[in-house]
Amino acid sequence: MRQVVVLLLAACVLSQVFAAPAEEKRIRRNMIRGRPRGGMKKTPPMSEVSHKINFDTVVSGTFTQTLDHFDSSVGKTFKQRYWHNNQWYKDGGPAFLMLGGEGPESSYWVSYPGLEMTNLAAKQGAWVFDIEHRFYGETKPTSDMSVSNLKYLSSAQAIEDAAAFIKAMTAQYPQLANARWVTFGGSYSGALAAWTRAKHPELVYAAVGSSGPVQAEVDFKEYLEVVQNSISRNSTDCATSVTAGFNLVASLLKTTDGRKQLKTAFHLCQDIQLDDKSLKYFWETVYSPYMEVVQYSGDAAGSFATQLTISHAICRYHNNKATTTIQKMKQVNDYFNLVNEYFGCNDIDYNGFISFMKDTSFGEAQSDRAWVWQTCTEFGYYQSTASATAGPWFGGVANLPAQYYIDECTAIYGAAYNSQEVQTSVDYTNQYYGGRDKLNTARILLPNGDIDPWHALGKLTSANSDIVPVVINGTAHCADMYGASSLDSVYLTNARQKISDVLDGWLKAK
Ligand SMILES: *[C@@H]1O[C@H](CO)[C@@H](O)[C@H](O)[C@H]1NC(C)=O
Ligand SMILES: *[C@@H]1O[C@H](CO)[C@@H](O)[C@H](O)[C@H]1NC(C)=O
């Protein structure tokens, strides 16, 4: 047996030595509409945590879900994945439901001890559940992702999925007959947690919606304003260097020699093309690591805890007096790819991206095609450079207008998805859920970190004492959801305590 393995290994090594040099692997930028590969609420690699999990009590299954909750004549169903764990459950305790968002779910949130939700479950004697969002992960409600099937992908349907699931679990486990259900979520699913409580107060008693962008907005120009501010808050010298970098890129783009320098520095697979879409696509690629590092800086989730932080992944290079501006930009980019184990060239082929996104199979583009669909038909959330302060800081207000993202809706899903349609859909979403200012419900906790670019669409103040925003100083996206770590700031520690105390008060009330 061992000999066979050795022979196979030798064969592999030899074939690599003698094979013609392969074309370098193309790496597409990690962030698409603020969503990194894998989804917006990060989970650390399971190998890091699995030894702490009591798998004996974790159950996984599929649930027969209704395809269209708003039109019974459709009459179709699909299998929705879920997990649950009763290891902390005590008689008469509540049920906690983590809502999946724009990525695959796993047993992680219901099984790993020491997360915010599982800590609260241990304290409250709660049974914990998690459902995967339709069209993400293995929850594939239709045969493909053609536009006629994507019509079943919406937050409104996902909320009804959660409601049907709660009813079914309550029926299946008689112990839960009188249990109070609390919805949890992070990022998009943080907003879903709040909206599920608002739409189904008869089923959902309270919600904890972390970093939820509860306000939809077509031109989300505040996103890059927060990126600018968050870098500046860490180091003003660093911010001065980063904006010098983006402005240098803008000037290098104007000459043939400059574009050659950029191709080398950013290790691009292709020459930079001068048509409008290609240039804007290039800018998205340049901004992507800066956006993602700021969004998750310091989160106790894998490499973001200490490596991909603002100070380590951005300012460590930008504050180095011994390097040129273009070298600093190169180093930020290289370090980001290194930590993510992306080895290859950076792909800036706009048309290739559009073809990728047009793939209607549940293939490699699945989550991106689904998430971008939701932005085109519900939320916008387009991270533009239109801000009068952040635009020039990022090298030009015209670099990435919201219209560029809307044009991608049209290119990917068809002519019906144009600017008027996107605006109408976003207005409808804010009306349907009430937006930031008219969330008409009670008992929702809304944690938001104030260096997280998404907090700009969160609900940060409330006139109603039963809607409790928890704004966390110096903290990034969904940070409260992870386990306590020795690196946590006092602000984050206090925020988790406040969330726990408020929820405790609600659950104790008769
Ligand atoms: C910048 O970030 C680092 C690491 O996260 C931190 O140690 C440092 O205190 C921050 N500086 C400021 C001024 O916030
Ligand atoms: C936020 O944190 C920073 C860094 O620790 C501190 O200087 C500042 O006073 C804090 N702001 C508030 C409102 O607590």
Coordinates of C-alpha atoms and ligand atoms in Angstrom, one line a residue:
M1 CA 0.0 0.0 0.0
R2 CA 2.7 2.4 1.1
Q3 CA 4.8 1.6 -2.0
V4 CA 1.9 2.4 -4.3
V5 CA 1.5 5.8 -2.7
V6 CA 5.2 6.5 -3.1
L7 CA 5.1 5.5 -6.7
L8 CA 2.1 7.7 -7.3
L9 CA 3.7 10.6 -5.6
A10 CA 6.9 10.1 -7.7
A11 CA 4.8 10.0 -10.8
C12 CA 3.1 13.3 -9.9
V13 CA 6.4 15.0 -9.2
L14 CA 7.9 13.8 -12.5
S15 CA 4.9 14.8 -14.5
Q16 CA 5.1 18.3 -13.0
V17 CA 8.8 18.5 -13.9
F18 CA 8.3 17.5 -17.5
A19 CA 5.0 19.1 -18.3
A20 CA 5.0 22.2 -20.4
P21 CA 4.6 25.3 -18.2
A22 CA 0.9 25.6 -17.5
E23 CA -0.9 28.9 -17.9
E24 CA -1.0 30.6 -14.6
K25 CA -4.2 30.2 -12.6
R26 CA -6.5 33.2 -12.9
I27 CA -7.8 34.6 -9.6
R28 CA -11.0 36.6 -9.7
R29 CA -11.2 39.3 -7.0
N30 CA -12.6 38.1 -3.8
M31 CA -15.4 40.6 -3.2
I32 CA -18.5 40.7 -5.3
R33 CA -21.0 43.4 -4.1
G34 CA -19.5 43.3 -0.6
R35 CA -19.7 39.5 -0.5
P36 CA -16.5 37.6 -0.2
R37 CA -16.2 34.0 -1.5
G38 CA -18.0 31.8 1.0
G39 CA -20.4 34.4 2.3
M40 CA -20.6 37.4 4.4
K41 CA -20.6 35.9 7.9
K42 CA -17.3 34.1 8.0
T43 CA -16.8 30.7 9.6
P44 CA -13.3 29.6 10.6
P45 CA -12.0 26.4 8.9
M46 CA -13.8 23.4 10.6
S47 CA -10.5 21.7 11.3
E48 CA -9.7 24.4 13.8
V49 CA -12.8 23.9 15.8
S50 CA -14.1 20.3 15.3
H51 CA -12.3 18.9 18.3
K52 CA -14.5 21.0 20.6
I53 CA -17.8 19.9 19.2
N54 CA -20.1 17.3 20.7
F55 CA -21.3 15.7 17.5
D56 CA -23.5 13.2 19.3
T57 CA -26.3 15.8 19.8
V58 CA -26.0 17.5 16.4
V59 CA -28.6 16.5 13.9
S60 CA -28.7 17.4 10.2
G61 CA -31.6 16.9 7.9
T62 CA -33.6 18.2 5.0
F63 CA -37.0 19.8 5.3
T64 CA -39.7 19.8 2.6
Q65 CA -40.2 23.4 1.9
T66 CA -42.8 25.2 -0.2
L67 CA -41.4 26.7 -3.4
D68 CA -43.8 29.7 -3.6
H69 CA -45.3 30.9 -0.4
F70 CA -47.3 33.6 -2.1
D71 CA -48.9 31.5 -4.9
S72 CA -50.3 28.2 -3.8
S73 CA -51.0 27.3 -7.5
V74 CA -47.3 26.7 -8.1
G75 CA -47.6 23.6 -5.9
K76 CA -44.0 22.6 -5.8
T77 CA -41.6 21.8 -3.0
F78 CA -37.9 21.5 -2.5
K79 CA -35.5 20.2 0.1
Q80 CA -34.0 22.7 2.5
R81 CA -31.0 21.8 4.6
Y82 CA -31.1 22.3 8.4
W83 CA -29.1 21.4 11.5
H84 CA -30.1 21.4 15.2
N85 CA -28.5 20.6 18.5
N86 CA -30.2 20.2 21.9
Q87 CA -27.1 19.8 24.0
W88 CA -27.8 23.0 26.0
Y89 CA -31.6 22.6 26.0
K90 CA -33.4 22.6 29.3
D91 CA -37.2 21.9 29.7
G92 CA -39.2 25.0 29.0
G93 CA -36.2 26.7 27.3
P94 CA -36.4 28.8 24.2
A95 CA -35.4 27.8 20.6
F96 CA -32.8 29.8 18.8
L97 CA -32.8 29.8 15.0
M98 CA -29.7 31.0 13.0
L99 CA -30.9 32.0 9.5
G100 CA -28.6 31.2 6.7
G101 CA -27.7 34.1 4.4
E102 CA -25.9 34.4 1.0
G103 CA -23.7 31.3 1.3
P104 CA -23.7 27.7 2.3
E105 CA -24.6 26.8 6.0
S106 CA -23.1 24.0 8.0
S107 CA -23.3 22.6 11.5
Y108 CA -20.9 25.4 12.7
W109 CA -23.3 27.9 14.3
V110 CA -25.3 25.2 16.2
S111 CA -22.5 23.1 17.3
Y112 CA -19.4 25.1 18.1
P113 CA -19.4 26.0 21.8
G114 CA -18.3 29.5 22.7
L115 CA -19.9 31.4 19.9
E116 CA -22.3 34.2 20.8
M117 CA -25.4 32.2 19.9
T118 CA -24.2 29.0 21.6
N119 CA -23.1 30.8 24.7
L120 CA -26.5 32.4 24.9
A121 CA -28.1 29.0 24.3
A122 CA -26.1 27.5 27.2
K123 CA -27.1 30.4 29.4
Q124 CA -30.8 30.2 28.5
G125 CA -31.2 26.5 28.1
A126 CA -32.0 26.9 24.4
W127 CA -32.4 24.4 21.6
V128 CA -30.4 25.7 18.6
F129 CA -31.4 25.4 14.9
D130 CA -29.9 26.6 11.6
I131 CA -31.5 26.7 8.2
E132 CA -29.8 27.2 4.8
H133 CA -31.1 30.0 2.7
R134 CA -32.8 28.9 -0.6
F135 CA -30.5 28.9 -3.6
Y136 CA -27.3 28.8 -1.5
G137 CA -25.2 25.8 -0.6
E138 CA -27.0 22.5 -1.2
T139 CA -30.5 24.1 -0.9
K140 CA -31.3 24.1 -4.6
P141 CA -35.1 24.6 -5.0
T142 CA -35.2 24.4 -8.8
S143 CA -33.4 22.5 -11.6
D144 CA -31.2 25.5 -12.5
M145 CA -30.7 29.2 -11.9
S146 CA -32.3 30.6 -15.0
V147 CA -34.1 33.9 -14.5
S148 CA -37.5 32.2 -14.6
N149 CA -36.4 30.1 -11.6
L150 CA -34.5 32.9 -9.8
K151 CA -37.9 34.6 -9.4
Y152 CA -38.3 32.2 -6.4
L153 CA -35.2 33.7 -4.8
S154 CA -36.1 36.6 -2.5
S155 CA -35.8 37.6 1.2
A156 CA -39.6 37.5 1.4
Q157 CA -39.7 33.8 0.4
A158 CA -36.8 33.1 2.8
I159 CA -38.7 34.6 5.7
E160 CA -41.7 32.4 4.9
D161 CA -39.3 29.5 4.7
A162 CA -38.2 30.3 8.3
A163 CA -41.8 30.6 9.4
A164 CA -42.8 27.2 7.9
F165 CA -39.7 25.7 9.5
I166 CA -40.6 27.0 13.0
K167 CA -44.1 25.7 12.7
A168 CA -42.9 22.3 11.6
M169 CA -40.2 21.9 14.3
T170 CA -42.8 23.0 16.9
A171 CA -45.1 20.3 15.7
Q172 CA -42.3 17.7 15.5
Y173 CA -40.9 18.3 19.0
P174 CA -43.8 18.5 21.5
Q175 CA -41.3 19.9 24.1
L176 CA -41.1 23.1 22.0
A177 CA -44.9 23.6 21.9
N178 CA -44.6 26.7 24.1
A179 CA -41.0 27.6 23.3
R180 CA -40.2 31.2 22.5
W181 CA -38.3 31.4 19.2
V182 CA -35.5 33.9 18.7
T183 CA -34.0 34.4 15.2
F184 CA -30.3 35.1 14.8
G185 CA -28.3 36.2 11.7
G186 CA -25.3 38.1 10.5
S187 CA -25.0 40.6 7.6
Y188 CA -27.8 40.0 5.1
S189 CA -29.2 37.3 7.4
G190 CA -28.9 39.7 10.3
A191 CA -31.5 41.9 8.4
L192 CA -33.5 38.7 7.7
A193 CA -33.5 37.9 11.5
A194 CA -35.1 41.3 12.2
W195 CA -37.5 41.1 9.3
T196 CA -38.6 37.6 10.2
R197 CA -39.5 38.9 13.7
A198 CA -41.3 41.9 12.1
K199 CA -43.3 39.8 9.6
H200 CA -44.1 36.9 12.0
P201 CA -44.5 38.2 15.5
E202 CA -46.9 35.3 16.2
L203 CA -44.0 32.8 15.7
V204 CA -40.9 34.8 16.5
Y205 CA -40.6 36.3 20.0
A206 CA -37.3 38.2 19.6
A207 CA -34.4 38.7 17.1
V208 CA -30.7 39.3 17.3
G209 CA -29.7 40.7 13.8
S210 CA -25.9 41.4 13.7
S211 CA -24.6 43.8 11.1
G212 CA -27.9 43.7 9.2
P213 CA -28.2 46.3 6.4
V214 CA -31.9 46.9 7.1
Q215 CA -32.0 49.9 4.8
A216 CA -31.8 49.0 1.1
E217 CA -30.1 51.6 -1.1
V218 CA -29.2 51.7 -4.8
D219 CA -26.2 53.9 -4.6
F220 CA -24.4 52.8 -1.4
K221 CA -21.7 55.5 -1.6
E222 CA -21.3 55.5 2.2
Y223 CA -19.6 52.1 2.0
L224 CA -16.3 53.5 0.7
E225 CA -16.6 56.5 3.1
V226 CA -16.5 54.1 6.0
V227 CA -13.5 52.3 4.4
Q228 CA -11.7 55.6 4.2
N229 CA -12.6 56.6 7.8
S230 CA -11.7 53.2 9.2
I231 CA -8.2 53.3 7.7
S232 CA -7.8 56.9 8.8
R233 CA -8.9 56.0 12.4
N234 CA -6.2 53.5 12.6
S235 CA -3.5 55.7 11.2
T236 CA -3.7 59.1 9.4
D237 CA -0.2 58.5 7.8
C238 CA -1.5 55.2 6.5
A239 CA -4.6 56.9 5.1
T240 CA -2.5 59.5 3.4
S241 CA -0.4 56.8 1.7
V242 CA -3.4 54.7 0.6
T243 CA -5.1 57.7 -1.1
A244 CA -1.8 58.6 -2.7
G245 CA -1.8 55.0 -4.0
F246 CA -5.2 55.1 -5.5
N247 CA -4.5 58.5 -7.1
L248 CA -1.2 57.2 -8.5
V249 CA -3.1 54.2 -10.0
A250 CA -5.5 56.7 -11.6
S251 CA -2.6 58.7 -13.2
L252 CA -0.7 55.5 -14.3
L253 CA -3.8 54.4 -16.1
K254 CA -3.5 57.3 -18.5
T255 CA -0.3 56.2 -20.2
T256 CA 0.9 53.0 -22.0
D257 CA 3.9 52.8 -19.8
G258 CA 1.8 53.4 -16.6
R259 CA -0.5 50.6 -17.6
K260 CA 2.5 48.3 -18.0
Q261 CA 3.7 49.2 -14.5
L262 CA 0.2 48.5 -13.1
K263 CA 0.1 45.1 -14.9
T264 CA 3.3 44.1 -13.2
A265 CA 2.6 45.5 -9.8
F266 CA -0.9 43.9 -9.5
H267 CA 0.3 40.8 -11.3
L268 CA -2.6 41.0 -13.8
C269 CA -3.4 38.1 -16.1
Q270 CA -4.3 40.5 -19.0
D271 CA -3.2 43.9 -20.3
I272 CA -5.4 46.7 -19.0
Q273 CA -8.1 47.5 -21.6
L274 CA -9.3 51.1 -22.1
D275 CA -13.0 50.5 -22.6
D276 CA -15.3 51.8 -19.9
K277 CA -16.4 48.5 -18.4
S278 CA -12.9 47.0 -18.4
L279 CA -11.5 50.1 -16.6
K280 CA -14.2 50.0 -13.9
Y281 CA -13.8 46.2 -13.5
F282 CA -10.1 46.9 -13.0
W283 CA -10.9 49.4 -10.2
E284 CA -13.1 46.9 -8.5
T285 CA -10.1 44.5 -8.4
V286 CA -7.9 47.3 -7.0
Y287 CA -10.3 48.1 -4.2
S288 CA -11.3 44.6 -3.3
P289 CA -8.6 43.7 -0.8
Y290 CA -8.9 47.1 1.0
M291 CA -12.7 46.6 1.3
E292 CA -12.5 43.1 2.6
V293 CA -9.7 43.8 5.1
V294 CA -11.7 46.7 6.5
Q295 CA -15.0 44.8 6.6
Y296 CA -13.5 42.0 8.7
S297 CA -10.5 43.6 10.4
G298 CA -9.9 42.0 13.8
D299 CA -12.9 39.6 13.7
A300 CA -12.1 36.4 15.6
A301 CA -12.7 34.4 12.4
G302 CA -9.6 32.7 11.0
S303 CA -7.0 35.0 9.3
F304 CA -9.0 38.2 10.1
A305 CA -8.1 38.0 13.8
T306 CA -4.5 39.0 13.5
Q307 CA -3.3 38.8 9.8
L308 CA -5.9 40.5 7.6
T309 CA -6.4 43.5 9.8
I310 CA -6.2 47.2 8.8
S311 CA -2.9 47.7 10.7
H312 CA -1.2 44.4 9.6
A313 CA -2.5 43.9 6.1
I314 CA -2.7 47.6 5.0
C315 CA -0.9 50.0 7.2
R316 CA 2.1 47.8 7.9
Y317 CA 3.0 48.3 4.2
H318 CA 1.7 51.8 3.7
N319 CA 3.6 53.2 6.7
N320 CA 6.9 51.7 5.5
K321 CA 9.0 54.7 4.6
A322 CA 11.5 52.6 2.6
T323 CA 9.2 51.6 -0.2
T324 CA 7.6 53.4 -3.2
T325 CA 3.8 53.9 -3.3
I326 CA 3.4 51.3 -6.0
Q327 CA 5.4 48.8 -4.1
K328 CA 3.1 49.4 -1.1
M329 CA 0.0 48.7 -3.2
K330 CA 1.7 45.6 -4.6
Q331 CA 2.5 44.3 -1.1
V332 CA -1.0 44.8 0.2
N333 CA -2.3 42.8 -2.8
D334 CA 0.3 40.1 -2.6
Y335 CA -0.2 39.6 1.2
F336 CA -3.9 39.4 0.8
N337 CA -3.6 36.7 -1.9
L338 CA -0.9 34.9 0.1
V339 CA -3.0 34.6 3.3
N340 CA -5.9 33.4 1.3
E341 CA -3.7 30.9 -0.5
Y342 CA -4.6 32.4 -3.9
F343 CA -1.6 31.6 -6.1
G344 CA -1.9 33.0 -9.6
C345 CA -2.6 36.2 -11.6
N346 CA -5.3 38.6 -10.9
D347 CA -8.1 38.3 -13.5
I348 CA -9.4 41.6 -14.9
D349 CA -11.4 40.2 -17.8
Y350 CA -14.8 42.0 -17.6
N351 CA -16.4 39.9 -20.4
G352 CA -15.2 36.7 -18.8
F353 CA -16.8 37.7 -15.5
I354 CA -20.1 38.4 -17.2
S355 CA -20.0 35.0 -18.9
F356 CA -19.2 33.4 -15.6
M357 CA -22.2 35.0 -14.0
K358 CA -24.5 34.0 -16.8
D359 CA -24.0 30.3 -16.1
T360 CA -27.4 29.1 -15.0
S361 CA -26.3 25.8 -13.6
F362 CA -25.7 25.4 -9.8
G363 CA -22.0 25.5 -10.6
E364 CA -19.0 27.6 -9.5
A365 CA -21.0 30.9 -9.9
Q366 CA -23.9 29.7 -7.8
S367 CA -23.6 32.0 -4.7
D368 CA -22.4 35.0 -6.7
R369 CA -25.2 34.7 -9.3
A370 CA -27.7 34.3 -6.4
W371 CA -26.4 37.2 -4.4
V372 CA -26.1 39.6 -7.3
W373 CA -29.6 38.7 -8.3
Q374 CA -30.8 39.7 -4.9
T375 CA -29.0 43.0 -5.2
C376 CA -30.6 43.7 -8.6
T377 CA -34.1 42.7 -7.5
E378 CA -34.2 43.8 -3.9
F379 CA -31.4 45.7 -2.3
G380 CA -29.0 47.5 -4.6
Y381 CA -26.2 48.0 -2.0
Y382 CA -23.9 49.2 -4.8
Q383 CA -20.6 50.2 -3.4
S384 CA -19.9 53.2 -5.6
T385 CA -17.2 56.0 -5.6
A386 CA -19.9 58.6 -5.9
S387 CA -19.2 60.1 -2.5
A388 CA -17.8 63.7 -2.7
T389 CA -15.3 62.8 0.1
A390 CA -14.5 59.1 -0.6
G391 CA -14.6 59.3 -4.4
P392 CA -11.5 61.6 -4.8
W393 CA -9.8 59.6 -1.9
F394 CA -10.3 56.4 -4.0
G395 CA -8.8 58.0 -7.1
G396 CA -11.9 59.5 -8.7
V397 CA -15.7 59.9 -8.2
A398 CA -16.3 58.4 -11.7
N399 CA -14.3 55.3 -11.1
L400 CA -17.2 53.1 -10.0
P401 CA -20.7 54.6 -10.3
A402 CA -23.8 52.7 -9.2
Q403 CA -24.8 52.6 -12.9
Y404 CA -21.9 50.3 -13.6
Y405 CA -23.4 47.7 -11.2
I406 CA -26.9 48.2 -12.6
D407 CA -25.5 47.7 -16.1
E408 CA -24.2 44.3 -14.9
C409 CA -27.7 43.4 -13.7
T410 CA -28.8 44.0 -17.3
A411 CA -25.8 42.2 -18.8
I412 CA -26.3 39.1 -16.6
Y413 CA -30.1 38.8 -16.2
G414 CA -31.5 40.6 -19.1
A415 CA -32.9 43.9 -20.3
A416 CA -35.8 43.9 -17.8
Y417 CA -33.2 44.5 -15.0
N418 CA -32.4 48.1 -15.7
S419 CA -32.0 51.2 -13.5
Q420 CA -35.7 51.9 -13.2
E421 CA -36.4 48.4 -12.2
V422 CA -33.6 48.3 -9.7
Q423 CA -34.8 51.6 -8.1
T424 CA -38.4 50.4 -8.0
S425 CA -37.3 47.1 -6.3
V426 CA -35.2 48.9 -3.7
D427 CA -38.1 51.3 -2.9
Y428 CA -40.4 48.3 -2.6
T429 CA -38.0 46.6 -0.2
N430 CA -37.8 49.6 2.1
Q431 CA -41.6 49.9 2.0
Y432 CA -42.2 46.1 2.7
Y433 CA -39.8 46.0 5.7
G434 CA -40.0 49.6 6.8
G435 CA -36.3 50.3 6.2
R436 CA -34.2 51.7 9.0
D437 CA -36.7 54.2 10.3
K438 CA -40.0 52.3 10.2
L439 CA -39.1 48.8 11.4
N440 CA -42.4 48.2 13.0
T441 CA -41.7 45.7 15.7
A442 CA -40.3 45.2 19.2
R443 CA -37.7 43.0 20.9
I444 CA -35.0 43.2 18.3
L445 CA -31.3 43.7 19.1
L446 CA -29.2 45.2 16.3
P447 CA -25.5 45.0 16.9
N448 CA -23.2 46.9 14.4
G449 CA -19.5 47.5 14.5
D450 CA -18.6 51.1 13.5
I451 CA -15.6 50.4 11.4
D452 CA -17.7 48.0 9.3
P453 CA -18.7 49.7 6.0
W454 CA -22.1 47.9 6.2
H455 CA -23.0 49.6 9.4
A456 CA -23.9 52.7 7.3
L457 CA -27.1 50.9 6.3
G458 CA -27.8 49.5 9.8
K459 CA -30.2 50.8 12.3
L460 CA -28.0 52.7 14.8
T461 CA -30.4 54.7 16.8
S462 CA -33.9 54.0 18.1
A463 CA -36.7 56.0 19.7
N464 CA -38.4 52.7 20.8
S465 CA -36.8 51.2 23.9
D466 CA -37.8 47.7 22.6
I467 CA -35.6 48.1 19.5
V468 CA -32.0 48.0 20.8
P469 CA -29.2 49.0 18.5
V470 CA -25.8 48.1 19.9
V471 CA -23.1 50.2 18.1
I472 CA -19.6 48.7 18.8
N473 CA -16.7 51.1 18.7
G474 CA -13.7 50.1 16.6
T475 CA -15.3 46.8 15.6
A476 CA -15.9 45.1 12.2
H477 CA -18.6 43.1 10.5
C478 CA -20.5 40.5 12.6
A479 CA -17.7 40.6 15.3
D480 CA -20.1 40.0 18.1
M481 CA -21.2 36.6 16.7
Y482 CA -17.9 34.9 17.3
G483 CA -16.5 33.6 20.6
A484 CA -14.8 35.9 23.1
S485 CA -11.1 36.2 22.4
S486 CA -8.2 37.7 24.3
L487 CA -7.9 40.2 21.5
D488 CA -11.4 41.6 22.0
S489 CA -11.7 45.3 22.9
V490 CA -13.5 46.3 26.0
Y491 CA -16.2 47.7 23.6
L492 CA -16.8 44.4 22.0
T493 CA -16.9 42.6 25.4
N494 CA -19.3 45.1 26.8
A495 CA -21.5 44.8 23.7
R496 CA -21.8 41.0 24.0
Q497 CA -22.7 41.5 27.7
K498 CA -25.4 44.0 26.8
I499 CA -26.9 41.7 24.1
S500 CA -27.0 38.9 26.7
D501 CA -28.6 41.1 29.3
V502 CA -31.2 42.5 27.1
L503 CA -32.2 39.1 25.7
D504 CA -32.2 37.7 29.2
G505 CA -34.7 40.4 30.2
W506 CA -37.0 39.7 27.3
L507 CA -36.9 35.9 27.9
K508 CA -37.6 36.3 31.6
A509 CA -40.6 38.4 31.0
K510 CA -43.9 36.5 31.4
Ligands
LIG1 C1 -4.6 50.1 14.8 O1 -4.9 48.7 14.8 C2 -4.0 48.0 15.6 C3 -4.3 46.5 15.4 O2 -5.6 46.2 15.2 C4 -4.2 48.4 17.0 O3 -3.3 47.7 17.9 C5 -3.9 49.9 17.1 O4 -4.2 50.3 18.5 C6 -4.8 50.6 16.2 N1 -4.5 52.1 16.3 C7 -5.4 53.0 16.5 C8 -5.0 54.4 16.6 O5 -6.6 52.7 16.5
LIG2 C1 -13.6 54.4 20.6 O1 -12.3 53.8 20.8 C2 -11.2 54.6 20.7 C3 -10.0 53.8 20.8 O2 -10.0 53.0 21.9 C4 -11.3 55.7 21.8 O3 -10.2 56.6 21.7 C5 -12.6 56.4 21.7 O4 -12.7 57.3 22.8 C6 -13.8 55.5 21.7 N1 -15.0 56.2 21.5 C7 -16.1 56.0 22.3 C8 -17.3 56.8 21.9 O5 -16.1 55.3 23.3

